[in-house]
Amino acid sequence: MAPMGGFLTTDELFIGFSERQMAISWIIAGGQGNTTSATATLQYWNASAWVTVANFVDSTIPLATTNSLGASGVMSWTPPAETLEYQREISGKQAWFYRLSLSATLSATVNVDAVTLRAGATESTPPGFTNTPAELEVLTPGS
């Protein structure tokens, strides 16, 4: 379990995979989702800067709320062309990293059980994308 309670707007979560991705599944521990209004932003590395993904859909937001990571769900997007997305080294690990940031500090009790490519994606996953476990790296300012 990865505690994310109190994740600040200045914090960054880097999620690394061995292959490019187009959706990430979040399993939130029962009853431990975010209860604060917060919007997620997801970015990929283009070899010189972080770029916000296109057509981002966040189903971790429970109905009748605006609380990203409030429930288990999928964050999906339209992947950029292969020539626009690059691997990057973070904390000594070379991978296809995606950077998550949030518009508000998360509630204190948020716990993530698992982060993977969306469940059941192996049959419909386009070439170059896989269902691999994620490497997580939370960096705070100055780390």
mmCIF file of N, CA and C in Angstrom:
data_model
loop_
_atom_site.group_PDB
_atom_site.id
_atom_site.type_symbol
_atom_site.label_atom_id
_atom_site.label_comp_id
_atom_site.label_asym_id
_atom_site.label_seq_id
_atom_site.Cartn_x
_atom_site.Cartn_y
_atom_site.Cartn_z
ATOM 1 N N MET A 1 0.842 -1.170 0.000
ATOM 2 C CA MET A 1 0.000 0.000 0.000
ATOM 3 C C MET A 1 0.891 1.238 0.000
ATOM 4 N N ALA A 2 0.505 2.237 -0.809
ATOM 5 C CA ALA A 2 1.255 3.480 -0.882
ATOM 6 C C ALA A 2 0.418 4.615 -0.314
ATOM 7 N N PRO A 3 0.812 5.146 0.840
ATOM 8 C CA PRO A 3 0.055 6.268 1.395
ATOM 9 C C PRO A 3 0.278 7.527 0.558
ATOM 10 N N MET A 4 -0.813 8.196 0.182
ATOM 11 C CA MET A 4 -0.726 9.451 -0.556
ATOM 12 C C MET A 4 -1.477 10.557 0.167
ATOM 13 N N GLY A 5 -1.891 10.288 1.409
ATOM 14 C CA GLY A 5 -2.593 11.298 2.186
ATOM 15 C C GLY A 5 -1.741 12.538 2.363
ATOM 16 N N GLY A 6 -2.354 13.699 2.167
ATOM 17 C CA GLY A 6 -1.628 14.950 2.306
ATOM 18 C C GLY A 6 -0.730 15.288 1.125
ATOM 19 N N PHE A 7 -0.848 14.538 0.006
ATOM 20 C CA PHE A 7 -0.084 14.829 -1.217
ATOM 21 C C PHE A 7 -0.361 16.279 -1.601
ATOM 22 N N LEU A 8 0.684 17.092 -1.703
ATOM 23 C CA LEU A 8 0.544 18.535 -1.913
ATOM 24 C C LEU A 8 0.504 18.912 -3.388
ATOM 25 N N THR A 9 0.061 20.120 -3.664
ATOM 26 C CA THR A 9 0.057 20.611 -5.042
ATOM 27 C C THR A 9 1.475 20.755 -5.578
ATOM 28 N N THR A 10 2.451 20.852 -4.706
ATOM 29 C CA THR A 10 3.849 20.963 -5.128
ATOM 30 C C THR A 10 4.531 19.604 -5.263
ATOM 31 N N ASP A 11 3.863 18.524 -4.828
ATOM 32 C CA ASP A 11 4.405 17.171 -4.967
ATOM 33 C C ASP A 11 4.190 16.667 -6.388
ATOM 34 N N GLU A 12 5.013 15.715 -6.790
ATOM 35 C CA GLU A 12 4.882 15.083 -8.099
ATOM 36 C C GLU A 12 4.999 13.579 -7.913
ATOM 37 N N LEU A 13 4.115 12.828 -8.562
ATOM 38 C CA LEU A 13 4.185 11.376 -8.540
ATOM 39 C C LEU A 13 4.618 10.928 -9.924
ATOM 40 N N PHE A 14 5.743 10.215 -9.991
ATOM 41 C CA PHE A 14 6.239 9.691 -11.259
ATOM 42 C C PHE A 14 5.906 8.208 -11.312
ATOM 43 N N ILE A 15 5.216 7.808 -12.384
ATOM 44 C CA ILE A 15 4.777 6.432 -12.561
ATOM 45 C C ILE A 15 5.509 5.889 -13.772
ATOM 46 N N GLY A 16 6.386 4.882 -13.569
ATOM 47 C CA GLY A 16 7.225 4.377 -14.655
ATOM 48 C C GLY A 16 6.832 2.993 -15.113
ATOM 49 N N PHE A 17 6.903 2.787 -16.428
ATOM 50 C CA PHE A 17 6.588 1.501 -17.044
ATOM 51 C C PHE A 17 7.708 1.115 -18.007
ATOM 52 N N SER A 18 7.802 -0.171 -18.315
ATOM 53 C CA SER A 18 8.804 -0.647 -19.271
ATOM 54 C C SER A 18 8.369 -0.384 -20.711
ATOM 55 N N GLU A 19 7.097 -0.052 -20.919
ATOM 56 C CA GLU A 19 6.555 0.268 -22.243
ATOM 57 C C GLU A 19 5.666 1.503 -22.135
ATOM 58 N N ARG A 20 5.402 2.157 -23.258
ATOM 59 C CA ARG A 20 4.490 3.302 -23.291
ATOM 60 C C ARG A 20 3.095 2.872 -22.838
ATOM 61 N N GLN A 21 2.349 3.820 -22.283
ATOM 62 C CA GLN A 21 1.013 3.511 -21.787
ATOM 63 C C GLN A 21 -0.014 4.491 -22.357
ATOM 64 N N MET A 22 -1.303 4.110 -22.210
ATOM 65 C CA MET A 22 -2.400 4.986 -22.608
ATOM 66 C C MET A 22 -3.518 4.984 -21.572
ATOM 67 N N ALA A 23 -3.330 4.227 -20.508
ATOM 68 C CA ALA A 23 -4.290 4.182 -19.407
ATOM 69 C C ALA A 23 -3.607 3.588 -18.184
ATOM 70 N N ILE A 24 -3.961 4.116 -17.028
ATOM 71 C CA ILE A 24 -3.403 3.638 -15.772
ATOM 72 C C ILE A 24 -4.561 3.332 -14.832
ATOM 73 N N SER A 25 -4.550 2.131 -14.263
ATOM 74 C CA SER A 25 -5.579 1.712 -13.326
ATOM 75 C C SER A 25 -5.107 1.977 -11.898
ATOM 76 N N TRP A 26 -5.970 2.603 -11.118
ATOM 77 C CA TRP A 26 -5.688 2.912 -9.718
ATOM 78 C C TRP A 26 -6.603 2.077 -8.837
ATOM 79 N N ILE A 27 -6.037 1.317 -7.921
ATOM 80 C CA ILE A 27 -6.815 0.577 -6.932
ATOM 81 C C ILE A 27 -6.630 1.303 -5.599
ATOM 82 N N ILE A 28 -7.707 1.915 -5.136
ATOM 83 C CA ILE A 28 -7.671 2.673 -3.885
ATOM 84 C C ILE A 28 -8.156 1.762 -2.762
ATOM 85 N N ALA A 29 -7.436 1.761 -1.653
ATOM 86 C CA ALA A 29 -7.828 0.946 -0.498
ATOM 87 C C ALA A 29 -9.244 1.315 -0.063
ATOM 88 N N GLY A 30 -10.029 0.327 0.316
ATOM 89 C CA GLY A 30 -11.427 0.525 0.701
ATOM 90 C C GLY A 30 -11.608 1.644 1.708
ATOM 91 N N GLY A 31 -12.457 2.597 1.357
ATOM 92 C CA GLY A 31 -12.766 3.693 2.265
ATOM 93 C C GLY A 31 -11.650 4.693 2.464
ATOM 94 N N GLN A 32 -10.567 4.599 1.665
ATOM 95 C CA GLN A 32 -9.422 5.489 1.873
ATOM 96 C C GLN A 32 -9.123 6.336 0.635
ATOM 97 N N GLY A 33 -10.178 6.724 -0.082
ATOM 98 C CA GLY A 33 -10.026 7.596 -1.239
ATOM 99 C C GLY A 33 -9.979 9.054 -0.838
ATOM 100 N N ASN A 34 -9.620 9.890 -1.776
ATOM 101 C CA ASN A 34 -9.533 11.327 -1.546
ATOM 102 C C ASN A 34 -10.925 11.925 -1.352
ATOM 103 N N THR A 35 -11.087 12.786 -0.350
ATOM 104 C CA THR A 35 -12.370 13.452 -0.101
ATOM 105 C C THR A 35 -12.292 14.953 -0.364
ATOM 106 N N THR A 36 -11.192 15.408 -0.928
ATOM 107 C CA THR A 36 -10.981 16.823 -1.229
ATOM 108 C C THR A 36 -11.139 17.063 -2.720
ATOM 109 N N SER A 37 -11.770 18.156 -3.095
ATOM 110 C CA SER A 37 -11.891 18.509 -4.505
ATOM 111 C C SER A 37 -10.494 18.743 -5.077
ATOM 112 N N ALA A 38 -10.111 17.930 -6.062
ATOM 113 C CA ALA A 38 -8.777 18.027 -6.665
ATOM 114 C C ALA A 38 -8.835 17.489 -8.090
ATOM 115 N N THR A 39 -8.189 18.184 -9.003
ATOM 116 C CA THR A 39 -8.124 17.760 -10.396
ATOM 117 C C THR A 39 -6.724 17.243 -10.691
ATOM 118 N N ALA A 40 -6.653 16.076 -11.331
ATOM 119 C CA ALA A 40 -5.358 15.485 -11.686
ATOM 120 C C ALA A 40 -4.900 16.001 -13.048
ATOM 121 N N THR A 41 -3.595 16.151 -13.184
ATOM 122 C CA THR A 41 -2.959 16.447 -14.468
ATOM 123 C C THR A 41 -1.909 15.383 -14.689
ATOM 124 N N LEU A 42 -1.910 14.776 -15.874
ATOM 125 C CA LEU A 42 -0.944 13.737 -16.209
ATOM 126 C C LEU A 42 -0.117 14.199 -17.400
ATOM 127 N N GLN A 43 1.199 13.981 -17.318
ATOM 128 C CA GLN A 43 2.105 14.427 -18.368
ATOM 129 C C GLN A 43 3.060 13.319 -18.771
ATOM 130 N N TYR A 44 3.558 13.403 -20.003
ATOM 131 C CA TYR A 44 4.592 12.495 -20.512
ATOM 132 C C TYR A 44 5.822 13.321 -20.863
ATOM 133 N N TRP A 45 6.959 12.649 -21.066
ATOM 134 C CA TRP A 45 8.229 13.306 -21.359
ATOM 135 C C TRP A 45 8.459 13.329 -22.871
ATOM 136 N N ASN A 46 8.746 14.504 -23.439
ATOM 137 C CA ASN A 46 8.960 14.619 -24.887
ATOM 138 C C ASN A 46 10.427 14.807 -25.259
ATOM 139 N N ALA A 47 11.330 14.448 -24.385
ATOM 140 C CA ALA A 47 12.789 14.534 -24.540
ATOM 141 C C ALA A 47 13.358 15.866 -24.072
ATOM 142 N N SER A 48 12.504 16.868 -23.858
ATOM 143 C CA SER A 48 13.024 18.131 -23.340
ATOM 144 C C SER A 48 12.110 18.777 -22.298
ATOM 145 N N ALA A 49 10.848 18.340 -22.226
ATOM 146 C CA ALA A 49 9.906 18.933 -21.273
ATOM 147 C C ALA A 49 8.749 17.976 -21.017
ATOM 148 N N TRP A 50 8.041 18.216 -19.910
ATOM 149 C CA TRP A 50 6.828 17.467 -19.613
ATOM 150 C C TRP A 50 5.682 18.100 -20.372
ATOM 151 N N VAL A 51 4.855 17.261 -21.032
ATOM 152 C CA VAL A 51 3.737 17.717 -21.853
ATOM 153 C C VAL A 51 2.460 17.053 -21.336
ATOM 154 N N THR A 52 1.403 17.834 -21.166
ATOM 155 C CA THR A 52 0.127 17.297 -20.694
ATOM 156 C C THR A 52 -0.477 16.372 -21.751
ATOM 157 N N VAL A 53 -0.964 15.216 -21.306
ATOM 158 C CA VAL A 53 -1.551 14.239 -22.225
ATOM 159 C C VAL A 53 -2.837 14.791 -22.839
ATOM 160 N N ALA A 54 -3.185 14.282 -24.017
ATOM 161 C CA ALA A 54 -4.396 14.720 -24.718
ATOM 162 C C ALA A 54 -5.590 13.846 -24.339
ATOM 163 N N ASN A 55 -6.762 14.449 -24.343
ATOM 164 C CA ASN A 55 -8.023 13.731 -24.119
ATOM 165 C C ASN A 55 -8.020 12.927 -22.820
ATOM 166 N N PHE A 56 -7.568 13.544 -21.757
ATOM 167 C CA PHE A 56 -7.462 12.900 -20.448
ATOM 168 C C PHE A 56 -8.844 12.646 -19.853
ATOM 169 N N VAL A 57 -9.083 11.406 -19.414
ATOM 170 C CA VAL A 57 -10.328 11.024 -18.745
ATOM 171 C C VAL A 57 -9.954 10.395 -17.403
ATOM 172 N N ASP A 58 -10.546 10.891 -16.330
ATOM 173 C CA ASP A 58 -10.226 10.424 -14.981
ATOM 174 C C ASP A 58 -11.467 9.795 -14.336
ATOM 175 N N SER A 59 -11.520 8.464 -14.321
ATOM 176 C CA SER A 59 -12.666 7.788 -13.689
ATOM 177 C C SER A 59 -12.407 7.443 -12.224
ATOM 178 N N THR A 60 -11.346 8.034 -11.635
ATOM 179 C CA THR A 60 -11.135 7.869 -10.190
ATOM 180 C C THR A 60 -11.943 8.892 -9.400
ATOM 181 N N ILE A 61 -12.699 9.716 -10.102
ATOM 182 C CA ILE A 61 -13.539 10.737 -9.463
ATOM 183 C C ILE A 61 -14.918 10.122 -9.191
ATOM 184 N N PRO A 62 -15.308 9.969 -7.914
ATOM 185 C CA PRO A 62 -16.631 9.409 -7.606
ATOM 186 C C PRO A 62 -17.750 10.320 -8.138
ATOM 187 N N LEU A 63 -18.895 9.713 -8.431
ATOM 188 C CA LEU A 63 -20.041 10.484 -8.902
ATOM 189 C C LEU A 63 -20.384 11.598 -7.926
ATOM 190 N N ALA A 64 -20.836 12.705 -8.466
ATOM 191 C CA ALA A 64 -21.280 13.878 -7.690
ATOM 192 C C ALA A 64 -20.155 14.520 -6.889
ATOM 193 N N THR A 65 -18.891 14.271 -7.273
ATOM 194 C CA THR A 65 -17.758 14.944 -6.625
ATOM 195 C C THR A 65 -16.790 15.430 -7.707
ATOM 196 N N THR A 66 -15.758 16.111 -7.277
ATOM 197 C CA THR A 66 -14.643 16.507 -8.146
ATOM 198 C C THR A 66 -13.335 16.049 -7.512
ATOM 199 N N ASN A 67 -13.382 14.883 -6.838
ATOM 200 C CA ASN A 67 -12.270 14.389 -6.036
ATOM 201 C C ASN A 67 -11.452 13.342 -6.796
ATOM 202 N N SER A 68 -10.456 13.782 -7.544
ATOM 203 C CA SER A 68 -9.576 12.830 -8.213
ATOM 204 C C SER A 68 -8.935 11.921 -7.174
ATOM 205 N N LEU A 69 -8.770 10.639 -7.511
ATOM 206 C CA LEU A 69 -8.274 9.597 -6.614
ATOM 207 C C LEU A 69 -9.211 9.360 -5.434
ATOM 208 N N GLY A 70 -10.488 9.663 -5.634
ATOM 209 C CA GLY A 70 -11.489 9.430 -4.602
ATOM 210 C C GLY A 70 -11.983 7.995 -4.581
ATOM 211 N N ALA A 71 -11.720 7.249 -5.661
ATOM 212 C CA ALA A 71 -12.162 5.857 -5.757
ATOM 213 C C ALA A 71 -11.272 5.133 -6.759
ATOM 214 N N SER A 72 -11.320 3.807 -6.734
ATOM 215 C CA SER A 72 -10.598 3.026 -7.737
ATOM 216 C C SER A 72 -11.158 3.367 -9.114
ATOM 217 N N GLY A 73 -10.290 3.396 -10.106
ATOM 218 C CA GLY A 73 -10.724 3.726 -11.454
ATOM 219 C C GLY A 73 -9.541 3.811 -12.396
ATOM 220 N N VAL A 74 -9.799 4.346 -13.576
ATOM 221 C CA VAL A 74 -8.786 4.412 -14.634
ATOM 222 C C VAL A 74 -8.582 5.854 -15.063
ATOM 223 N N MET A 75 -7.338 6.220 -15.268
ATOM 224 C CA MET A 75 -6.991 7.474 -15.929
ATOM 225 C C MET A 75 -6.514 7.081 -17.324
ATOM 226 N N SER A 76 -7.171 7.616 -18.354
ATOM 227 C CA SER A 76 -6.805 7.254 -19.725
ATOM 228 C C SER A 76 -6.598 8.511 -20.562
ATOM 229 N N TRP A 77 -5.924 8.337 -21.704
ATOM 230 C CA TRP A 77 -5.619 9.452 -22.588
ATOM 231 C C TRP A 77 -5.306 8.923 -23.976
ATOM 232 N N THR A 78 -5.249 9.850 -24.919
ATOM 233 C CA THR A 78 -4.817 9.500 -26.269
ATOM 234 C C THR A 78 -3.298 9.599 -26.284
ATOM 235 N N PRO A 79 -2.605 8.510 -26.599
ATOM 236 C CA PRO A 79 -1.141 8.566 -26.560
ATOM 237 C C PRO A 79 -0.592 9.440 -27.688
ATOM 238 N N PRO A 80 0.521 10.116 -27.428
ATOM 239 C CA PRO A 80 1.154 10.887 -28.501
ATOM 240 C C PRO A 80 1.801 9.940 -29.511
ATOM 241 N N ALA A 81 2.160 10.448 -30.658
ATOM 242 C CA ALA A 81 2.888 9.645 -31.643
ATOM 243 C C ALA A 81 4.167 9.128 -30.998
ATOM 244 N N GLU A 82 4.599 7.940 -31.419
ATOM 245 C CA GLU A 82 5.811 7.339 -30.841
ATOM 246 C C GLU A 82 7.012 8.269 -30.926
ATOM 247 N N THR A 83 7.072 9.093 -31.952
ATOM 248 C CA THR A 83 8.209 9.996 -32.151
ATOM 249 C C THR A 83 8.185 11.191 -31.210
ATOM 250 N N LEU A 84 7.117 11.339 -30.425
ATOM 251 C CA LEU A 84 6.985 12.482 -29.523
ATOM 252 C C LEU A 84 7.171 12.132 -28.054
ATOM 253 N N GLU A 85 7.215 10.840 -27.723
ATOM 254 C CA GLU A 85 7.309 10.408 -26.329
ATOM 255 C C GLU A 85 8.604 9.641 -26.113
ATOM 256 N N TYR A 86 9.291 9.947 -25.009
ATOM 257 C CA TYR A 86 10.605 9.359 -24.752
ATOM 258 C C TYR A 86 10.712 8.833 -23.328
ATOM 259 N N GLN A 87 11.611 7.863 -23.148
ATOM 260 C CA GLN A 87 11.945 7.395 -21.805
ATOM 261 C C GLN A 87 12.740 8.480 -21.092
ATOM 262 N N ARG A 88 12.793 8.328 -19.784
ATOM 263 C CA ARG A 88 13.547 9.271 -18.970
ATOM 264 C C ARG A 88 14.078 8.540 -17.750
ATOM 265 N N GLU A 89 15.200 8.984 -17.237
ATOM 266 C CA GLU A 89 15.747 8.411 -16.007
ATOM 267 C C GLU A 89 15.293 9.253 -14.824
ATOM 268 N N ILE A 90 14.709 8.584 -13.839
ATOM 269 C CA ILE A 90 14.291 9.232 -12.595
ATOM 270 C C ILE A 90 14.739 8.329 -11.453
ATOM 271 N N SER A 91 15.449 8.901 -10.508
ATOM 272 C CA SER A 91 15.959 8.162 -9.343
ATOM 273 C C SER A 91 16.719 6.910 -9.765
ATOM 274 N N GLY A 92 17.510 7.018 -10.827
ATOM 275 C CA GLY A 92 18.340 5.915 -11.284
ATOM 276 C C GLY A 92 17.615 4.858 -12.101
ATOM 277 N N LYS A 93 16.345 5.086 -12.435
ATOM 278 C CA LYS A 93 15.567 4.118 -13.215
ATOM 279 C C LYS A 93 15.198 4.714 -14.566
ATOM 280 N N GLN A 94 15.507 3.981 -15.633
ATOM 281 C CA GLN A 94 15.154 4.384 -16.991
ATOM 282 C C GLN A 94 13.819 3.740 -17.345
ATOM 283 N N ALA A 95 12.814 4.548 -17.711
ATOM 284 C CA ALA A 95 11.487 4.009 -18.009
ATOM 285 C C ALA A 95 10.672 5.041 -18.781
ATOM 286 N N TRP A 96 9.484 4.622 -19.195
ATOM 287 C CA TRP A 96 8.488 5.535 -19.744
ATOM 288 C C TRP A 96 7.755 6.095 -18.529
ATOM 289 N N PHE A 97 8.095 7.298 -18.134
ATOM 290 C CA PHE A 97 7.513 7.891 -16.936
ATOM 291 C C PHE A 97 6.379 8.836 -17.287
ATOM 292 N N TYR A 98 5.384 8.835 -16.421
ATOM 293 C CA TYR A 98 4.261 9.760 -16.498
ATOM 294 C C TYR A 98 4.245 10.518 -15.186
ATOM 295 N N ARG A 99 4.053 11.828 -15.268
ATOM 296 C CA ARG A 99 4.094 12.675 -14.071
ATOM 297 C C ARG A 99 2.676 13.109 -13.705
ATOM 298 N N LEU A 100 2.271 12.777 -12.478
ATOM 299 C CA LEU A 100 0.960 13.149 -11.976
ATOM 300 C C LEU A 100 1.105 14.290 -10.982
ATOM 301 N N SER A 101 0.282 15.304 -11.156
ATOM 302 C CA SER A 101 0.201 16.378 -10.168
ATOM 303 C C SER A 101 -1.277 16.639 -9.899
ATOM 304 N N LEU A 102 -1.563 17.301 -8.797
ATOM 305 C CA LEU A 102 -2.954 17.552 -8.403
ATOM 306 C C LEU A 102 -3.140 19.023 -8.068
ATOM 307 N N SER A 103 -4.354 19.503 -8.309
ATOM 308 C CA SER A 103 -4.663 20.925 -8.133
ATOM 309 C C SER A 103 -4.872 21.321 -6.672
ATOM 310 N N ALA A 104 -5.022 20.350 -5.785
ATOM 311 C CA ALA A 104 -5.238 20.628 -4.361
ATOM 312 C C ALA A 104 -4.599 19.522 -3.529
ATOM 313 N N THR A 105 -4.321 19.825 -2.287
ATOM 314 C CA THR A 105 -3.773 18.827 -1.370
ATOM 315 C C THR A 105 -4.812 17.732 -1.126
ATOM 316 N N LEU A 106 -4.370 16.467 -1.224
ATOM 317 C CA LEU A 106 -5.282 15.346 -0.993
ATOM 318 C C LEU A 106 -5.634 15.227 0.488
ATOM 319 N N SER A 107 -6.786 14.629 0.769
ATOM 320 C CA SER A 107 -7.177 14.390 2.152
ATOM 321 C C SER A 107 -6.144 13.474 2.824
ATOM 322 N N ALA A 108 -6.107 13.489 4.139
ATOM 323 C CA ALA A 108 -5.032 12.852 4.908
ATOM 324 C C ALA A 108 -5.001 11.334 4.840
ATOM 325 N N THR A 109 -6.084 10.668 4.480
ATOM 326 C CA THR A 109 -6.136 9.210 4.598
ATOM 327 C C THR A 109 -6.087 8.469 3.266
ATOM 328 N N VAL A 110 -5.631 9.088 2.193
ATOM 329 C CA VAL A 110 -5.616 8.431 0.875
ATOM 330 C C VAL A 110 -4.542 7.344 0.848
ATOM 331 N N ASN A 111 -4.963 6.116 0.463
ATOM 332 C CA ASN A 111 -4.035 4.999 0.318
ATOM 333 C C ASN A 111 -4.297 4.286 -0.999
ATOM 334 N N VAL A 112 -3.240 4.085 -1.775
ATOM 335 C CA VAL A 112 -3.323 3.413 -3.067
ATOM 336 C C VAL A 112 -2.802 1.989 -2.890
ATOM 337 N N ASP A 113 -3.632 0.988 -3.233
ATOM 338 C CA ASP A 113 -3.215 -0.417 -3.143
ATOM 339 C C ASP A 113 -2.340 -0.818 -4.322
ATOM 340 N N ALA A 114 -2.682 -0.349 -5.546
ATOM 341 C CA ALA A 114 -1.929 -0.754 -6.737
ATOM 342 C C ALA A 114 -2.137 0.250 -7.856
ATOM 343 N N VAL A 115 -1.129 0.332 -8.722
ATOM 344 C CA VAL A 115 -1.192 1.147 -9.939
ATOM 345 C C VAL A 115 -0.651 0.282 -11.066
ATOM 346 N N THR A 116 -1.475 0.027 -12.088
ATOM 347 C CA THR A 116 -1.065 -0.778 -13.244
ATOM 348 C C THR A 116 -1.735 -0.219 -14.492
ATOM 349 N N LEU A 117 -1.388 -0.802 -15.636
ATOM 350 C CA LEU A 117 -2.163 -0.507 -16.827
ATOM 351 C C LEU A 117 -3.566 -0.996 -16.567
ATOM 352 N N ARG A 118 -4.561 -0.386 -17.180
ATOM 353 C CA ARG A 118 -5.958 -0.751 -16.902
ATOM 354 C C ARG A 118 -6.184 -2.256 -17.022
ATOM 355 N N ALA A 119 -7.009 -2.794 -16.172
ATOM 356 C CA ALA A 119 -7.292 -4.231 -16.139
ATOM 357 C C ALA A 119 -7.859 -4.711 -17.464
ATOM 358 N N GLY A 120 -7.451 -5.882 -17.908
ATOM 359 C CA GLY A 120 -7.989 -6.481 -19.124
ATOM 360 C C GLY A 120 -7.489 -5.863 -20.403
ATOM 361 N N ALA A 121 -6.433 -5.078 -20.339
ATOM 362 C CA ALA A 121 -5.990 -4.350 -21.524
ATOM 363 C C ALA A 121 -5.148 -5.173 -22.478
ATOM 364 N N THR A 122 -4.708 -6.348 -22.078
ATOM 365 C CA THR A 122 -3.771 -7.094 -22.920
ATOM 366 C C THR A 122 -4.347 -7.458 -24.277
ATOM 367 N N GLU A 123 -5.651 -7.751 -24.375
ATOM 368 C CA GLU A 123 -6.222 -8.137 -25.661
ATOM 369 C C GLU A 123 -6.428 -6.959 -26.588
ATOM 370 N N SER A 124 -6.692 -5.773 -26.057
ATOM 371 C CA SER A 124 -6.980 -4.625 -26.904
ATOM 372 C C SER A 124 -5.872 -3.577 -26.896
ATOM 373 N N THR A 125 -4.756 -3.891 -26.286
ATOM 374 C CA THR A 125 -3.671 -2.935 -26.193
ATOM 375 C C THR A 125 -2.963 -2.798 -27.540
ATOM 376 N N PRO A 126 -2.808 -1.561 -28.031
ATOM 377 C CA PRO A 126 -2.115 -1.367 -29.308
ATOM 378 C C PRO A 126 -0.659 -1.799 -29.221
ATOM 379 N N PRO A 127 -0.007 -2.059 -30.364
ATOM 380 C CA PRO A 127 1.418 -2.408 -30.356
ATOM 381 C C PRO A 127 2.226 -1.326 -29.636
ATOM 382 N N GLY A 128 3.205 -1.753 -28.869
ATOM 383 C CA GLY A 128 4.042 -0.816 -28.130
ATOM 384 C C GLY A 128 3.539 -0.491 -26.742
ATOM 385 N N PHE A 129 2.393 -1.061 -26.335
ATOM 386 C CA PHE A 129 1.831 -0.829 -25.019
ATOM 387 C C PHE A 129 1.664 -2.176 -24.334
ATOM 388 N N THR A 130 1.907 -2.223 -23.011
ATOM 389 C CA THR A 130 1.819 -3.497 -22.303
ATOM 390 C C THR A 130 1.084 -3.353 -20.983
ATOM 391 N N ASN A 131 0.811 -4.480 -20.349
ATOM 392 C CA ASN A 131 0.178 -4.519 -19.036
ATOM 393 C C ASN A 131 1.258 -4.878 -18.017
ATOM 394 N N THR A 132 2.040 -3.902 -17.618
ATOM 395 C CA THR A 132 3.155 -4.139 -16.710
ATOM 396 C C THR A 132 2.943 -3.383 -15.403
ATOM 397 N N PRO A 133 3.461 -3.900 -14.299
ATOM 398 C CA PRO A 133 3.355 -3.175 -13.035
ATOM 399 C C PRO A 133 4.105 -1.845 -13.115
ATOM 400 N N ALA A 134 3.672 -0.905 -12.319
ATOM 401 C CA ALA A 134 4.281 0.419 -12.347
ATOM 402 C C ALA A 134 5.385 0.549 -11.306
ATOM 403 N N GLU A 135 6.346 1.389 -11.627
ATOM 404 C CA GLU A 135 7.336 1.857 -10.653
ATOM 405 C C GLU A 135 6.834 3.218 -10.179
ATOM 406 N N LEU A 136 6.690 3.403 -8.889
ATOM 407 C CA LEU A 136 6.208 4.679 -8.369
ATOM 408 C C LEU A 136 7.336 5.419 -7.677
ATOM 409 N N GLU A 137 7.383 6.695 -7.903
ATOM 410 C CA GLU A 137 8.385 7.535 -7.257
ATOM 411 C C GLU A 137 7.717 8.860 -6.913
ATOM 412 N N VAL A 138 7.561 9.144 -5.627
ATOM 413 C CA VAL A 138 6.981 10.420 -5.206
ATOM 414 C C VAL A 138 8.126 11.354 -4.868
ATOM 415 N N LEU A 139 8.131 12.491 -5.543
ATOM 416 C CA LEU A 139 9.173 13.489 -5.287
ATOM 417 C C LEU A 139 8.516 14.752 -4.749
ATOM 418 N N THR A 140 9.123 15.307 -3.728
ATOM 419 C CA THR A 140 8.652 16.562 -3.172
ATOM 420 C C THR A 140 9.694 17.631 -3.480
ATOM 421 N N PRO A 141 9.318 18.897 -3.399
ATOM 422 C CA PRO A 141 10.293 19.949 -3.701
ATOM 423 C C PRO A 141 11.580 19.755 -2.904
ATOM 424 N N GLY A 142 12.683 19.838 -3.592
ATOM 425 C CA GLY A 142 13.985 19.692 -2.946
ATOM 426 C C GLY A 142 14.481 18.268 -2.871
ATOM 427 N N SER A 143 13.676 17.270 -3.332
ATOM 428 C CA SER A 143 14.160 15.869 -3.242
ATOM 429 C C SER A 143 14.821 15.447 -4.531
#
